[in-house]
Coordinates of C-alpha atoms and ligand atoms in Angstrom, one line a residue:
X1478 CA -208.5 -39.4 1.5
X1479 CA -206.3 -41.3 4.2
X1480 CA -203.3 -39.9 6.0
X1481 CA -200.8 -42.9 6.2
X1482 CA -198.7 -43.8 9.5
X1483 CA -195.4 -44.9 8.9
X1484 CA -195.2 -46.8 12.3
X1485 CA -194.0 -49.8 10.6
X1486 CA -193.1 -51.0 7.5
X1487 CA -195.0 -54.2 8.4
X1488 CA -198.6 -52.0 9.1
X1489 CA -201.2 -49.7 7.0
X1490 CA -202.1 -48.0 9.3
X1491 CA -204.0 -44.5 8.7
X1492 CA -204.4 -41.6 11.2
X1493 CA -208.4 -41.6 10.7
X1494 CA -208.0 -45.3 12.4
X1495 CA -206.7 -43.6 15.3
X1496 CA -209.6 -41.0 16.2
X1497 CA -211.4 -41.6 19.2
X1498 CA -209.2 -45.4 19.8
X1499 CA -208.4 -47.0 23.0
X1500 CA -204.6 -48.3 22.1
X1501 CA -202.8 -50.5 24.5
X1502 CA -198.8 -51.0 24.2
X1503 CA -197.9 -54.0 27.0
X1504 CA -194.0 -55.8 27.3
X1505 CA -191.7 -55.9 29.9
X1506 CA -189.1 -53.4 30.8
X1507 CA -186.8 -52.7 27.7
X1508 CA -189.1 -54.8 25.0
X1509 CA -189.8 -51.2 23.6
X1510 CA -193.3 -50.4 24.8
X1511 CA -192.0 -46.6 25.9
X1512 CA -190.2 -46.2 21.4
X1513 CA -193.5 -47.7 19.9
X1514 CA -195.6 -45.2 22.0
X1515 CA -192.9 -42.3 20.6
X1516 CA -193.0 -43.5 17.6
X1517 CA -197.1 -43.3 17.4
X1518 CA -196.6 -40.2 18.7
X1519 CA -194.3 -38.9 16.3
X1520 CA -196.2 -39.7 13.4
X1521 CA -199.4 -38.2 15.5
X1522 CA -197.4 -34.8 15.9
X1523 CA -196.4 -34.7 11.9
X1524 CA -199.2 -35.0 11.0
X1525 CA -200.6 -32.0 13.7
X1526 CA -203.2 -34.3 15.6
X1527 CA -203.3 -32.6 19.6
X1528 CA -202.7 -34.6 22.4
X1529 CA -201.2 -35.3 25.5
X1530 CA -198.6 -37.6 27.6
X1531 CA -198.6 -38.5 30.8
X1532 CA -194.4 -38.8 31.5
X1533 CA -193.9 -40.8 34.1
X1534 CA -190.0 -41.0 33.7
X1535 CA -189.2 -37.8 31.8
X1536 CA -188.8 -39.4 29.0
X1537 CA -190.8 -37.7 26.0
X1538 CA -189.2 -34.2 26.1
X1539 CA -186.9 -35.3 23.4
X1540 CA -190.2 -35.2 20.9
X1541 CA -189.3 -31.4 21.0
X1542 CA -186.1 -32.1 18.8
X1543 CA -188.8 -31.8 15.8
X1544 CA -192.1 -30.7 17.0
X1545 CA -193.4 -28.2 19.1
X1546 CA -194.3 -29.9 22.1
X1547 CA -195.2 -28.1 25.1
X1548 CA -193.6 -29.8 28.7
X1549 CA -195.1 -28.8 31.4
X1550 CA -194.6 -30.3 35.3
X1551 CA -192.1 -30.8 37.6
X1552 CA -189.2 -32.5 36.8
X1553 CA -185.8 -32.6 34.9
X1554 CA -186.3 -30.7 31.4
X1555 CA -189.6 -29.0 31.8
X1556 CA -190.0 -25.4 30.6
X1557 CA -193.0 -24.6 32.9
X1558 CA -193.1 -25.5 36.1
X1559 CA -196.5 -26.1 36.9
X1560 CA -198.1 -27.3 40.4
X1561 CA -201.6 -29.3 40.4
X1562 CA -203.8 -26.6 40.7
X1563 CA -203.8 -25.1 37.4
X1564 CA -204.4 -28.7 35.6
X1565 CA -208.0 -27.7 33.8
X1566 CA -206.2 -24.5 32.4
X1567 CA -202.9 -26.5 30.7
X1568 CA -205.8 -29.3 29.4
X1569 CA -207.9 -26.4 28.3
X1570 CA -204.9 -24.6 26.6
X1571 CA -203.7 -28.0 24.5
X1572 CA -207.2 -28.8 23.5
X1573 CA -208.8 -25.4 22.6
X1574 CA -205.4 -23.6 20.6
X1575 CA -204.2 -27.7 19.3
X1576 CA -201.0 -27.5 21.7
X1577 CA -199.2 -30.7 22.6
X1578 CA -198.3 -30.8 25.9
X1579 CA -195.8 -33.5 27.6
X1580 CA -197.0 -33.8 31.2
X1581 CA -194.1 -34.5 32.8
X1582 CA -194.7 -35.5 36.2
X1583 CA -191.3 -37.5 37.6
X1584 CA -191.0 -34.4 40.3
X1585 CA -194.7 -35.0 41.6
X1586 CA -195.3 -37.3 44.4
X1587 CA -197.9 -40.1 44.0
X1588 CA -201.0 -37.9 45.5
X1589 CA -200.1 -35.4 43.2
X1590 CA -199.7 -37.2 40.3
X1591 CA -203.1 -38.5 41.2
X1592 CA -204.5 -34.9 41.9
X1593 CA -203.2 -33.4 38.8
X1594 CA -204.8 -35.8 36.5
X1595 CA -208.1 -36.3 37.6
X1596 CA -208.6 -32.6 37.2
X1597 CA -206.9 -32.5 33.6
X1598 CA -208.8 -35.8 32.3
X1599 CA -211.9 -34.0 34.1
X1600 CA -211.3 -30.7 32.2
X1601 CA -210.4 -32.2 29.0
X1602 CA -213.6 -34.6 28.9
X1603 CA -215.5 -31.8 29.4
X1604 CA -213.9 -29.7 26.8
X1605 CA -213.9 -32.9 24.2
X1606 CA -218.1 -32.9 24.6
X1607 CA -218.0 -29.0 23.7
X1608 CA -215.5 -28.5 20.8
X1609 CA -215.6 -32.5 19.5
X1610 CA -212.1 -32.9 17.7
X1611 CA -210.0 -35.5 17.6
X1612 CA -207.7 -35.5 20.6
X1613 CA -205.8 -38.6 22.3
X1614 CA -204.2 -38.6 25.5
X1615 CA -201.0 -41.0 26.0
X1616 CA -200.4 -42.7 29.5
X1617 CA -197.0 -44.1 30.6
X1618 CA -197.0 -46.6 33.8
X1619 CA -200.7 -47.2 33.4
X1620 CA -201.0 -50.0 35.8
X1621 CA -200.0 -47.1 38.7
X1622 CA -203.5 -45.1 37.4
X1623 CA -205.7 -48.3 36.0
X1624 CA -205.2 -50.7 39.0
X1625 CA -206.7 -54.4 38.3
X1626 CA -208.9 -54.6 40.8
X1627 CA -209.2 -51.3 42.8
X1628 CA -211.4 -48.7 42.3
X1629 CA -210.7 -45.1 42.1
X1630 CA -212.0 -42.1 41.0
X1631 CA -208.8 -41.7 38.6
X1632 CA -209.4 -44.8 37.5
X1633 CA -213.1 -44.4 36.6
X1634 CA -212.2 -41.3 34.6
X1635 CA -209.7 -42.8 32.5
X1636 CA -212.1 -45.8 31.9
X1637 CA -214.5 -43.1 30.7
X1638 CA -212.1 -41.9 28.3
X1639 CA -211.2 -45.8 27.3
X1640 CA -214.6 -46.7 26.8
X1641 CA -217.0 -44.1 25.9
X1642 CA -214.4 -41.2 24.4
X1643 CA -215.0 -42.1 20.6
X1644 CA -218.3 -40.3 20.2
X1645 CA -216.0 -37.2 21.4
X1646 CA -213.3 -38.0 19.9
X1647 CA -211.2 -38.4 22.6
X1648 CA -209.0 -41.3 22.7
X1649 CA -206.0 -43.2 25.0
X1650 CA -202.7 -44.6 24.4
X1651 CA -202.2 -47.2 27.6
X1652 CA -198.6 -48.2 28.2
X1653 CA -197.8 -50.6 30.6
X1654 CA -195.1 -53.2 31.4
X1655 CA -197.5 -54.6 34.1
X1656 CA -199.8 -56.4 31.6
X1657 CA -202.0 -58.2 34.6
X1658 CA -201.9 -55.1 36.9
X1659 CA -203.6 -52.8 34.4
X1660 CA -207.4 -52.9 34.4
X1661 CA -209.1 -55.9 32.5
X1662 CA -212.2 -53.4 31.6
X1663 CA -209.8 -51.3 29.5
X1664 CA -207.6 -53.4 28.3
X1665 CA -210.3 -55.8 26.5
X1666 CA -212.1 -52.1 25.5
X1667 CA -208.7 -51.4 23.6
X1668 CA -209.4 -51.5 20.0
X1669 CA -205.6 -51.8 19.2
X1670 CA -203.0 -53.7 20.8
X1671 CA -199.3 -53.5 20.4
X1672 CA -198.6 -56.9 22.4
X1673 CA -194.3 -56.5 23.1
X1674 CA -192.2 -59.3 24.8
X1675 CA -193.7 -60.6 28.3
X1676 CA -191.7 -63.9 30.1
X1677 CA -193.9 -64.1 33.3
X1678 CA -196.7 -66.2 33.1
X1679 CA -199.4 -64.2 34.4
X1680 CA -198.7 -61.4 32.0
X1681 CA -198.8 -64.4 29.1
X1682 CA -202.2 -65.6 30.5
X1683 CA -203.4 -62.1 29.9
X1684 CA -202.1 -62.0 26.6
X1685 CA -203.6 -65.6 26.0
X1686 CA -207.0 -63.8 26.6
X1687 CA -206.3 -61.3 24.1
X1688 CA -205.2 -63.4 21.2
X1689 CA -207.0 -66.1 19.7
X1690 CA -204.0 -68.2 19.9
X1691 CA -203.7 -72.0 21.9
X1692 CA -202.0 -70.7 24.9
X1693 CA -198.3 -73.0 23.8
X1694 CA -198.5 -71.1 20.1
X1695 CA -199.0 -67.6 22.4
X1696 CA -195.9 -68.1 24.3
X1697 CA -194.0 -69.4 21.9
X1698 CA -194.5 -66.5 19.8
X1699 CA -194.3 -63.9 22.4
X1700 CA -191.1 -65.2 24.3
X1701 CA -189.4 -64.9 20.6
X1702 CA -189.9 -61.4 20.2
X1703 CA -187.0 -59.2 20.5
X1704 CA -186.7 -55.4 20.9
X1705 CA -189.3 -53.2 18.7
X1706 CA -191.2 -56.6 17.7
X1707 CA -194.5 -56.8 18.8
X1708 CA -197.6 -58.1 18.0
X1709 CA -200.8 -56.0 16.3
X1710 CA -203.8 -56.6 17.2
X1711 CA -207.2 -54.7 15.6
X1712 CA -210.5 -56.1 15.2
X1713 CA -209.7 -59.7 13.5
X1714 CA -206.2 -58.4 12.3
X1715 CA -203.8 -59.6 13.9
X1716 CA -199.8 -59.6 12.5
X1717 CA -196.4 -59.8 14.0
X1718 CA -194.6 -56.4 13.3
X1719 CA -191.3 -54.5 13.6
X1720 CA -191.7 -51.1 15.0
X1721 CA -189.5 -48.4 13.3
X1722 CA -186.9 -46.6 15.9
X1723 CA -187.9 -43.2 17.2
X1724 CA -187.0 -40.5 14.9
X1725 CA -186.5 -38.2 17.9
X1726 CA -184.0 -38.1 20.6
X1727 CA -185.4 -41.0 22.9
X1728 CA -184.7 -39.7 26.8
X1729 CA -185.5 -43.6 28.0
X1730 CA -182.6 -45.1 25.9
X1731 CA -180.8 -48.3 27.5
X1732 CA -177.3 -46.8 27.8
X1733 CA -174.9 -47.5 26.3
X1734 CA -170.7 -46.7 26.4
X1735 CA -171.7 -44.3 24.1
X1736 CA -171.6 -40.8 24.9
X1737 CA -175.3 -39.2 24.1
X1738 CA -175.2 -35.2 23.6
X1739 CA -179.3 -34.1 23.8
X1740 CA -180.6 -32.6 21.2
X1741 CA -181.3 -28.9 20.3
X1742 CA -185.3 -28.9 21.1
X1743 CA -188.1 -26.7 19.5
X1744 CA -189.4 -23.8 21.5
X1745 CA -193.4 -23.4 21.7
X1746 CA -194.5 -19.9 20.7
X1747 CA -194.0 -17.3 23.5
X1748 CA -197.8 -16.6 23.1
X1749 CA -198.4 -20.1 24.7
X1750 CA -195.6 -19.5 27.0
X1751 CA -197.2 -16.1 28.4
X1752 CA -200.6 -17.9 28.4
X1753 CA -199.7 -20.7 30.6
X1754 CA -198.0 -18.5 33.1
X1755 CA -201.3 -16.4 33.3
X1756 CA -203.4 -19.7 33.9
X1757 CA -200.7 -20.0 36.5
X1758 CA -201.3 -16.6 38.3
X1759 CA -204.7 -15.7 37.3
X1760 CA -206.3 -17.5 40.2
X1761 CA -204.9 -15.4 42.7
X1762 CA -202.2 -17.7 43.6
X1763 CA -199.8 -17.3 45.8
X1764 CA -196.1 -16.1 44.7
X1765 CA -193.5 -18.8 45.8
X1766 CA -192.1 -16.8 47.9
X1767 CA -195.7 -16.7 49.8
X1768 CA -195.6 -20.4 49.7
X1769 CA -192.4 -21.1 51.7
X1770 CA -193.1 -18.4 53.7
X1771 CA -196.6 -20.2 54.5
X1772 CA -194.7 -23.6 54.5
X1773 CA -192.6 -21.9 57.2
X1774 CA -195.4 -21.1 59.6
X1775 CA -196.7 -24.4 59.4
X1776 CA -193.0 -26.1 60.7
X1777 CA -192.7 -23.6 63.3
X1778 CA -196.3 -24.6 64.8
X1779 CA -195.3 -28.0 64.2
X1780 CA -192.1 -28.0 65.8
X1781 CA -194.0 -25.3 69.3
X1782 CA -196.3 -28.9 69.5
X1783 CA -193.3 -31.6 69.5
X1784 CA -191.8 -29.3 72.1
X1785 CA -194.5 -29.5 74.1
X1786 CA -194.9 -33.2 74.2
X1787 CA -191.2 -34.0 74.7
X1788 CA -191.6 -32.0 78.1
X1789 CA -194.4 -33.9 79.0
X1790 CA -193.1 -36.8 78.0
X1791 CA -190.0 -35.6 80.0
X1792 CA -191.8 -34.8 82.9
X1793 CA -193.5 -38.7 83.0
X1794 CA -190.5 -40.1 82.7
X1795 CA -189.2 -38.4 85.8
X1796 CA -191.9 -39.1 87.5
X1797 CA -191.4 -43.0 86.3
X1798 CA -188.2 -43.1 87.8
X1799 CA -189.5 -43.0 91.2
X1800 CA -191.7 -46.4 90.7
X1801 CA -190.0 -49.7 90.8
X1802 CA -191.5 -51.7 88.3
X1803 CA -190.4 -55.6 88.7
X1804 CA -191.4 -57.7 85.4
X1805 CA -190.9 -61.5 86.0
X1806 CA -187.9 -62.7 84.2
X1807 CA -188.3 -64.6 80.9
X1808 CA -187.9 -68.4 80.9
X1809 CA -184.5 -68.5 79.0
X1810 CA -183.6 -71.9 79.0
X1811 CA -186.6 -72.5 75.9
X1812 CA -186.4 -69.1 74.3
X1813 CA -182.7 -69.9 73.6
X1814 CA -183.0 -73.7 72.5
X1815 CA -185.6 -72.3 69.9
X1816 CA -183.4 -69.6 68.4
X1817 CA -180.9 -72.0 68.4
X1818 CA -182.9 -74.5 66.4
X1819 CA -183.7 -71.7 63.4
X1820 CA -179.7 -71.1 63.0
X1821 CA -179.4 -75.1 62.7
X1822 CA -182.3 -75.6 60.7
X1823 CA -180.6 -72.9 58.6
X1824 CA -177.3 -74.8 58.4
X1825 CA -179.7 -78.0 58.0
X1826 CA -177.6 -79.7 61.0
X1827 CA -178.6 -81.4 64.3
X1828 CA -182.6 -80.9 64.6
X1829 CA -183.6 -84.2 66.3
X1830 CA -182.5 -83.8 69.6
X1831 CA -183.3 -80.1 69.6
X1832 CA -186.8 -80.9 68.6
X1833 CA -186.5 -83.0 71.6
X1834 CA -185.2 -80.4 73.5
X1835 CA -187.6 -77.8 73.1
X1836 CA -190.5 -80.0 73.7
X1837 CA -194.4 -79.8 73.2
X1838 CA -194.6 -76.2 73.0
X1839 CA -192.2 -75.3 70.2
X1840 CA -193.3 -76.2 66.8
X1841 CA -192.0 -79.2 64.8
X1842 CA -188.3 -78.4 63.4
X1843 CA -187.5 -79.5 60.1
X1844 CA -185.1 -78.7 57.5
X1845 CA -187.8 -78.4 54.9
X1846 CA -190.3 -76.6 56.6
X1847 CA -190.1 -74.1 59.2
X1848 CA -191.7 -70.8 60.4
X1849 CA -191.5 -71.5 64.4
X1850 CA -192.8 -68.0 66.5
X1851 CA -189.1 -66.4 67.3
X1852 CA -189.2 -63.6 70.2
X1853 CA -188.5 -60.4 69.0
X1854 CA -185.5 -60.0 70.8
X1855 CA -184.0 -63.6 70.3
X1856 CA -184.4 -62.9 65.9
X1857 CA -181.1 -63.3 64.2
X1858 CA -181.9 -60.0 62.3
X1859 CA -183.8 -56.8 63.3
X1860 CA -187.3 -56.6 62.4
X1861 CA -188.3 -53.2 62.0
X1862 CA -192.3 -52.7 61.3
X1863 CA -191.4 -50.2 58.7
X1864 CA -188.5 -52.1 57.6
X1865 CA -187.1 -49.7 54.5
X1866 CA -187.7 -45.8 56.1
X1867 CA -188.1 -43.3 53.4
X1868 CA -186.5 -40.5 55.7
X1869 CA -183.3 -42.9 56.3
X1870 CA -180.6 -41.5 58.5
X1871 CA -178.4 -42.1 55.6
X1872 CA -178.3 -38.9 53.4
X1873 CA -177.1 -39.3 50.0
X1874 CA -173.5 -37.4 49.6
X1875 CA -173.8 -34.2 48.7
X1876 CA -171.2 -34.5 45.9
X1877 CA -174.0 -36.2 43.9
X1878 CA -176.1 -33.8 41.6
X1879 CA -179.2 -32.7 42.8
X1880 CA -181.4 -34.6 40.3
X1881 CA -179.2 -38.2 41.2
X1882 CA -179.9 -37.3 45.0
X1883 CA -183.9 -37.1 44.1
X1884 CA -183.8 -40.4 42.0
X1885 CA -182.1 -42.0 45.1
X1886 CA -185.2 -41.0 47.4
X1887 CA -187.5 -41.9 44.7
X1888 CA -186.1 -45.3 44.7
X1889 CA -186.3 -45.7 48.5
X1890 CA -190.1 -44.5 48.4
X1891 CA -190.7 -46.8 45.6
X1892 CA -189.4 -49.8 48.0
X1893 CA -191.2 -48.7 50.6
X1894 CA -194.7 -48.4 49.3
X1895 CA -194.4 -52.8 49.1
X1896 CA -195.4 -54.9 51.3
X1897 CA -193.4 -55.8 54.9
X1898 CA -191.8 -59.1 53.8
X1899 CA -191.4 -57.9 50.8
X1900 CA -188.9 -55.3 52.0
X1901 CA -187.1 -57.6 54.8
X1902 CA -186.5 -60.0 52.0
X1903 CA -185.1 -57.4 49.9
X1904 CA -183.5 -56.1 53.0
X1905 CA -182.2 -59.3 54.3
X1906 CA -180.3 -60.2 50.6
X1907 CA -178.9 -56.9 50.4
X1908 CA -177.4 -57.0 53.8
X1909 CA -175.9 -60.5 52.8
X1910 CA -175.2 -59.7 49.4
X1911 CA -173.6 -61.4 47.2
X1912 CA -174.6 -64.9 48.6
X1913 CA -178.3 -66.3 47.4
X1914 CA -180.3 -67.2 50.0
X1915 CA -183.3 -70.2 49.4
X1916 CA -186.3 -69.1 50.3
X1917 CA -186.7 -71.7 53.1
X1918 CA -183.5 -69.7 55.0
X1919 CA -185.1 -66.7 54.3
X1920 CA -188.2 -67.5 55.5
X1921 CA -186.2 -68.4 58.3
X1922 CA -184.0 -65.2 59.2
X1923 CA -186.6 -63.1 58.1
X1924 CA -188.9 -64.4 60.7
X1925 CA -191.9 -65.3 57.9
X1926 CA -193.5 -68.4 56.6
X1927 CA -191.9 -69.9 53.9
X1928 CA -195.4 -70.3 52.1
X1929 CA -195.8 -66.7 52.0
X1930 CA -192.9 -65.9 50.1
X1931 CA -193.5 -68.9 47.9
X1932 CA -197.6 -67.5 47.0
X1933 CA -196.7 -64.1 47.0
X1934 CA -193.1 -63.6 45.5
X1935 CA -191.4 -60.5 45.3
X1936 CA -192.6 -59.1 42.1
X1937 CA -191.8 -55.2 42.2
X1938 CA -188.7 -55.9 43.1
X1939 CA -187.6 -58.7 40.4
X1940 CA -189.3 -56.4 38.0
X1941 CA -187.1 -53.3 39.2
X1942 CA -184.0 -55.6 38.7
X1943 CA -182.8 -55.1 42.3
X1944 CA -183.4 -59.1 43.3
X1945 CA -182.2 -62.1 41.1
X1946 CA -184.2 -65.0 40.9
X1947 CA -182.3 -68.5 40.5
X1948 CA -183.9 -72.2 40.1
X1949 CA -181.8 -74.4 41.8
X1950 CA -181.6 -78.0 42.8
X1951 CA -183.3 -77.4 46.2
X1952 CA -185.9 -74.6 45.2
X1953 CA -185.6 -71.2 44.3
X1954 CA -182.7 -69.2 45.3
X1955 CA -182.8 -64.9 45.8
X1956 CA -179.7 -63.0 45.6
X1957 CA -179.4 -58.9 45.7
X1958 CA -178.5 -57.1 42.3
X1959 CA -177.7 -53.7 43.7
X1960 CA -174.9 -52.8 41.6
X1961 CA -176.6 -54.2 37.9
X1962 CA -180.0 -52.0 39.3
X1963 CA -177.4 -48.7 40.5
X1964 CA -176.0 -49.4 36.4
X1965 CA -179.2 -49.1 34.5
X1966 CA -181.3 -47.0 36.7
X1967 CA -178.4 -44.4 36.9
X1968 CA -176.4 -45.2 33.9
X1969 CA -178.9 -42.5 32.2
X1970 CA -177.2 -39.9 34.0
X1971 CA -173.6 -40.6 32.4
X1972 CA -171.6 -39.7 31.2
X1973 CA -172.0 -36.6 33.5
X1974 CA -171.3 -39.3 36.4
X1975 CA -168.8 -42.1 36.1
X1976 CA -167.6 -44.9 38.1
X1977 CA -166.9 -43.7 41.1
X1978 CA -170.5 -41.9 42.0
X1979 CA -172.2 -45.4 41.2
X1980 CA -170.3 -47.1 43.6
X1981 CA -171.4 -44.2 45.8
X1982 CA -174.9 -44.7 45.3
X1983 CA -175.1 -48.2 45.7
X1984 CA -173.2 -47.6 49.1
X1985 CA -175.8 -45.4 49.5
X1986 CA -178.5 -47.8 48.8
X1987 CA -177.1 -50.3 50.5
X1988 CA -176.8 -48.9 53.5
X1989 CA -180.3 -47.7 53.5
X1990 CA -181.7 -50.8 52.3
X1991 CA -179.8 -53.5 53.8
X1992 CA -180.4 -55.3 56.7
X1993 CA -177.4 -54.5 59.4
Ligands
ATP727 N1 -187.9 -50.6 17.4 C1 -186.7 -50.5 18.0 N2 -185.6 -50.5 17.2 C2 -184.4 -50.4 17.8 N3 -184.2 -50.1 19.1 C3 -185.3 -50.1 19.9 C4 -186.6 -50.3 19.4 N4 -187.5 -50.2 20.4 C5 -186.7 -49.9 21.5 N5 -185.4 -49.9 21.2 C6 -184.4 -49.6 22.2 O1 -184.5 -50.5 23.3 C7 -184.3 -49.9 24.5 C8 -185.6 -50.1 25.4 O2 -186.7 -49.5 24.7 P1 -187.8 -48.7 25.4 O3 -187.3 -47.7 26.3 O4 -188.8 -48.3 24.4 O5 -188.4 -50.0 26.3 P2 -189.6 -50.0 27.3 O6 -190.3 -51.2 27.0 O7 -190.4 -48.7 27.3 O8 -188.8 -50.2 28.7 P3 -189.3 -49.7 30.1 O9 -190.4 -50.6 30.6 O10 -188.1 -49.8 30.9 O11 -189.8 -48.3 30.0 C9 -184.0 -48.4 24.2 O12 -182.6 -48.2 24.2 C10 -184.5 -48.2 22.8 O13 -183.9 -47.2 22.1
MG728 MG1 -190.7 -47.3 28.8

C-alpha cells in the first residue's frame, strides 16, 4: 500500500517515490525553494522516514515545533554544539537509531563546512551499503558544495550519493537559487524537479534544458510563477503546481511588520542527547578549556615571531636612513593631462584637444570607450589589491547583539571571497551612493575596462540585493542598495532590533565597504 504526500493539492505523490531519489528544488531568492524543501520535509518526518539537512542559514530548526528533530552545529538555535571532528558519529547516530538531525552549519566557516561534510556524507555512504534503509539527505545552498565546473572531493561525494545512492537507498534533496552554478551531472541525474521562479537568462537556459518546452513557452511560464508555484518535473510528468505553506514555524520567512514569537519546539530524547555528547568526548578530545588554552600558545608564539621581525625590520630601516637614495622625478606634465582626460571623459566634456595633448603615447580618449593605464597614484579613487578587508578597522558597535555582529562579518567575508572588480565596483557605488553610475564611468574611476564589467557583471552581488541594476538610455546603470539589503538581511532579527540599529549597521557596512 502507498503512503500519500500531501505536498500539494495539485501532486500524487507517494513516499515509496521518494526512496533512494535525486530531487532538485531551483528559483531565485524568495520564489520559495527553502518552504517546498520544508514542506517535503515535513511530510518525510510524519511519516518517520530518517534524514538529514544541511542548514545553511539556520533556517530548519523550526521543524522541531512538531517533530523531533535533532540540531546539531554551530550556530543560533542548535542544542548541540558540535565541532567537525565528530561528523561520522552524528551521521552514524541519525542513520543507525532513525534520528533526524538539522545540521546547522551558519557558525562554521567555509573550510569547515567543507570538512564536516565530506566526513558525514563519507560515514553515512558507508553506513547506507551496511544497514540499506531508506534515508535522504537535504542540501540548502547547493551550488556552494556542487560547483558547475570544479571538481572536489565534496563534490564527488555528493555526486555519488546523486547518482548511484538508489541501490542503497540513500537519496538527496538539492536546493539551490543558483540554477547554472550547481553541477550539470546532478542536476540532469535528478529524478524530480521542483523548477520555482528564475528571471536571469542563464538560469532559464538551464531550465530550457530540463523541460521539453520551446525555450519562448519556458520563460513565459516560468517568469509567471509567483511564490510556492513551481513546476514538477518526474520522468515524462511534468505539471505546474502550488506548493502548500510549511506547517511548521518557517525560520527563513520574508519579514514582515508582523511581530513573529518562535515556537515551543520538541525536545529529542535525553538518551540521544547523552549519546551525542559521548561521540563528542569519547575520542579523547580535548575539554574547551584545553582548546583556548592550546589556541593561547599558538598566539603567544605568533606574536614572540612578529616581534622579532618588526626589530629587524627596525633595525634596516635605521640602517636605510643613512643611504641617500635619489629616484629620478616623474614626467608630470603627461601623467597629469591623462588623469585629467578620465575626469572629462567622465563628465563627457572637452576630449579633442586633450587627446591632442597627451599625444602618441596615451591611448585614444573617447567618451564611449575608455580604459587608458592611470598611475597608481594619479587614480581618482584608491585601489586597494584586497579592496573589501574581512578584518576591517571598523568594528561593528558593540551595542548590537552578538549574533547581528557575526552576520555583519559574515557579510563582509561573503564580499570578499568575489572577484577584485567585483568589489571596487561594489565599493565604488557604495561610497557614491545614492547616485547610479554607467558602467562606462565606472569602468573609468574604478580603473578597469569597461568590457570586463560588461562580460562578467556583478552577479553575487545583484543576487545578494546590495547592487541595483537599471537599463537606461545610454547602457546600463549600477547604483548601491545598502539600506533595502541591511532591511531584509537583518529584518529577521526584529523585532528584537528596530530602526535605529539598521541604520547602524548599514553605517557600519558602509563604512567598511565603501570606497572613501
Ligand atoms: N507556498 C507558499 N505559500 C505561501 N507563502 C510562501 C510559500 N512559499 C514561500 N512562501 C513565503 O515566501 C517567502 C520566501 O520563501 P522561501 O524562504 O521559501 O524562499 P527561498 O526561495 O528559499 O528564498 P531564499 O533563496 O532567499 O532562501 C517566505 O516568507 C515564505 O513564507
Ligand atoms: Mg531559502
Amino acid at each position: 500500500m502507498s503512503t500519500p504526500l500531501a505536498i500539494s493539492d495539485d501532486l500524487d505523490l507517494n513516499l515509496e517515490q521518494i526512496i533512494g531519489q535525486c530531487i532538485g528544488i531551483l528559483g531565485i531568492r524568495g520564489s520559495g525553494k527553502s518552504n517546498t524543501a520544508g514542506v517535503i520535509f515535513e511530510e518525510l518526518l510524519r511519516n518517520n522516514y530518517p534524514l538529514s539537512i544541511v542548514d545553511i542559514d539556520g533556517e530548519y530548526f523550526g521543524l522541531k515545533e512538531r517533530y523531533e528533530v535533532l540540531v546539531v552545529g554551530h550556530g543560533e538555535g542548535v542544542e548541540i554544539e558540535i565541532d567537525t571532528d565528530c561528523a561520522e558519529e552524528i551521521a552514524q547516530i541519525s542513520m543507525e537509531k532513525n534520528i533526524p538531525i538539522v545540521l546547522d552549519l551558519s557558525g562554521f566557516l567555509s573550510d569547515e563546512r567543507t570538512a564536516f561534510l565530506s566526513e558525514y556524507l563519507t560515514a553515512l555512504w558507508t553506513l547506507a551499503g551496511k544497514l540499506r534503509r531508506p534515508y535522504i539527505i537535504g542540501i540548502e545552498e547547493a551550488h556552494e558544495f556542487i560547483p558547475q565546473g570544479v571538481k572536489t572531493e565534496l563534490k564527488e561525494l555528493i555526486a555519488r550519493v546523486a547518482l548511484r545512492g538508489r541501490k542503497r537507498g540513500l537519496g538527496a534533496i538539492i536546493i539551490s537559487q543558483r540554477s547554472a552554478k550547481v553541477d550539470k551531472d546532478v542536476l540532469s541525474q535528478a529524478g524530480m524537479l521542483f523548477l520555482h521562479r528564475v528571471v536571469h537568462e542563464v538560469d532559464m537556459r538551464v531550465y530550457s534544458e530540463l523541460l521539453p518546452w520551446r525555450k519562448s513557452e519556458t520563460k513565459e511560464i516560468i517568469t509567471s510563477l509567483g511564490i510556492g508555484d513551481c513546476v514538477y518535473i518526474n520522468g515524462d510528468k511534468i505539471l505546474p503546481i502550488y506548493v502548500r505553506e510549511r506547517q511548521t514555524f518557517h525560520a527563513g520567512f520574508t519579514p514582515s511588520l508582523e511581530v513573529v514569537v518562535t515556537p515551543e519546539l520538541k525536545q529529542v530524547s535525553q538518551a540521544i542527547i547523552e549519546a551525542i555528547e559521548q561521540a563528542k568526548t569519547g575520542k579523547g578530545k580535548k575539554s574547551r578549556l584545553e582548546e583556548l588554552q592550546d589556541q593561547l600558545r599558538r598566539m603567544e608564539n605568533t606574536l614572540v615571531e612578529k616581534e622579532t621581525t618588526i626589530s629587524n625590520l627596525e633595525a634596516i630601516a635605521r640602517t636605510l636612513g643613512y643611504i641617500k637614495v635619489e629616484v629620478p622625478a616623474p614626467s608630470l606634465p603627461e601623467v597629469q593631462n591623462i588623469s585629467k582626460a578620465i575626469v572629462q571623459s567622465v563628465e563627457g566634456k572637452g576630449l579633442a584637444h586633450l587627446g591632442a595633448q597627451v599625444g602618441e603615447r596615451a591611448h585614444p580618449v573617447s567618451a564611449g570607450s575608455f580604459a587608458p593605464p592611470v598611475p597608481v597614484s594619479e587614480r581618482p579613487f584608491s585601489t586597494k589589491t584586497a579592496v573589501i578587508e574581512i578584518e576591517g578597522s571598523v568594528e561593528a558597535p558593540d551595542d548590537l547583539p552578538g549574533a547581528v555582529r557575526r552576520h555583519i562579518d559574515r557579510v563582509i567575508s561573503r564580499i570578499a571571497k568575489q572577484g577584485i572588480p567585483h568589489q571596487r565596483l561594489l565599493s565604488f557605488v557604495i561610497g557614491h551612493a545614492p547616485i547610479s553610475y554607467s558602467v562606462n564611468q565606472i569602468a573609468a574611476w574604478i580603473g578597469c575596462a569597461q568590457g570586463v564589467i560588461e562580460s562578467d557583471p556583478p552577479r553575487e552581488f545583484l543576487d545578494m540585493g546590495l547592487l541595483v541594476r537599471e537599463r537606461r538610455s545610454d547602457g546600463l546603470h549600477y547604483r548601491s542598495n545598502l539600506k533595502g539589503f541591511v532591511t531584509q538581511e537583518f529584518g529577521v532579527y526584529q523585532p528584537d532590533i528596530g530602526g535605529g540599529e539598521l541604520h547602524q549597521i548599514t553605517q557600519c557596512l558602509r563604512m567598511r565597504l565603501g570606497e572613501e
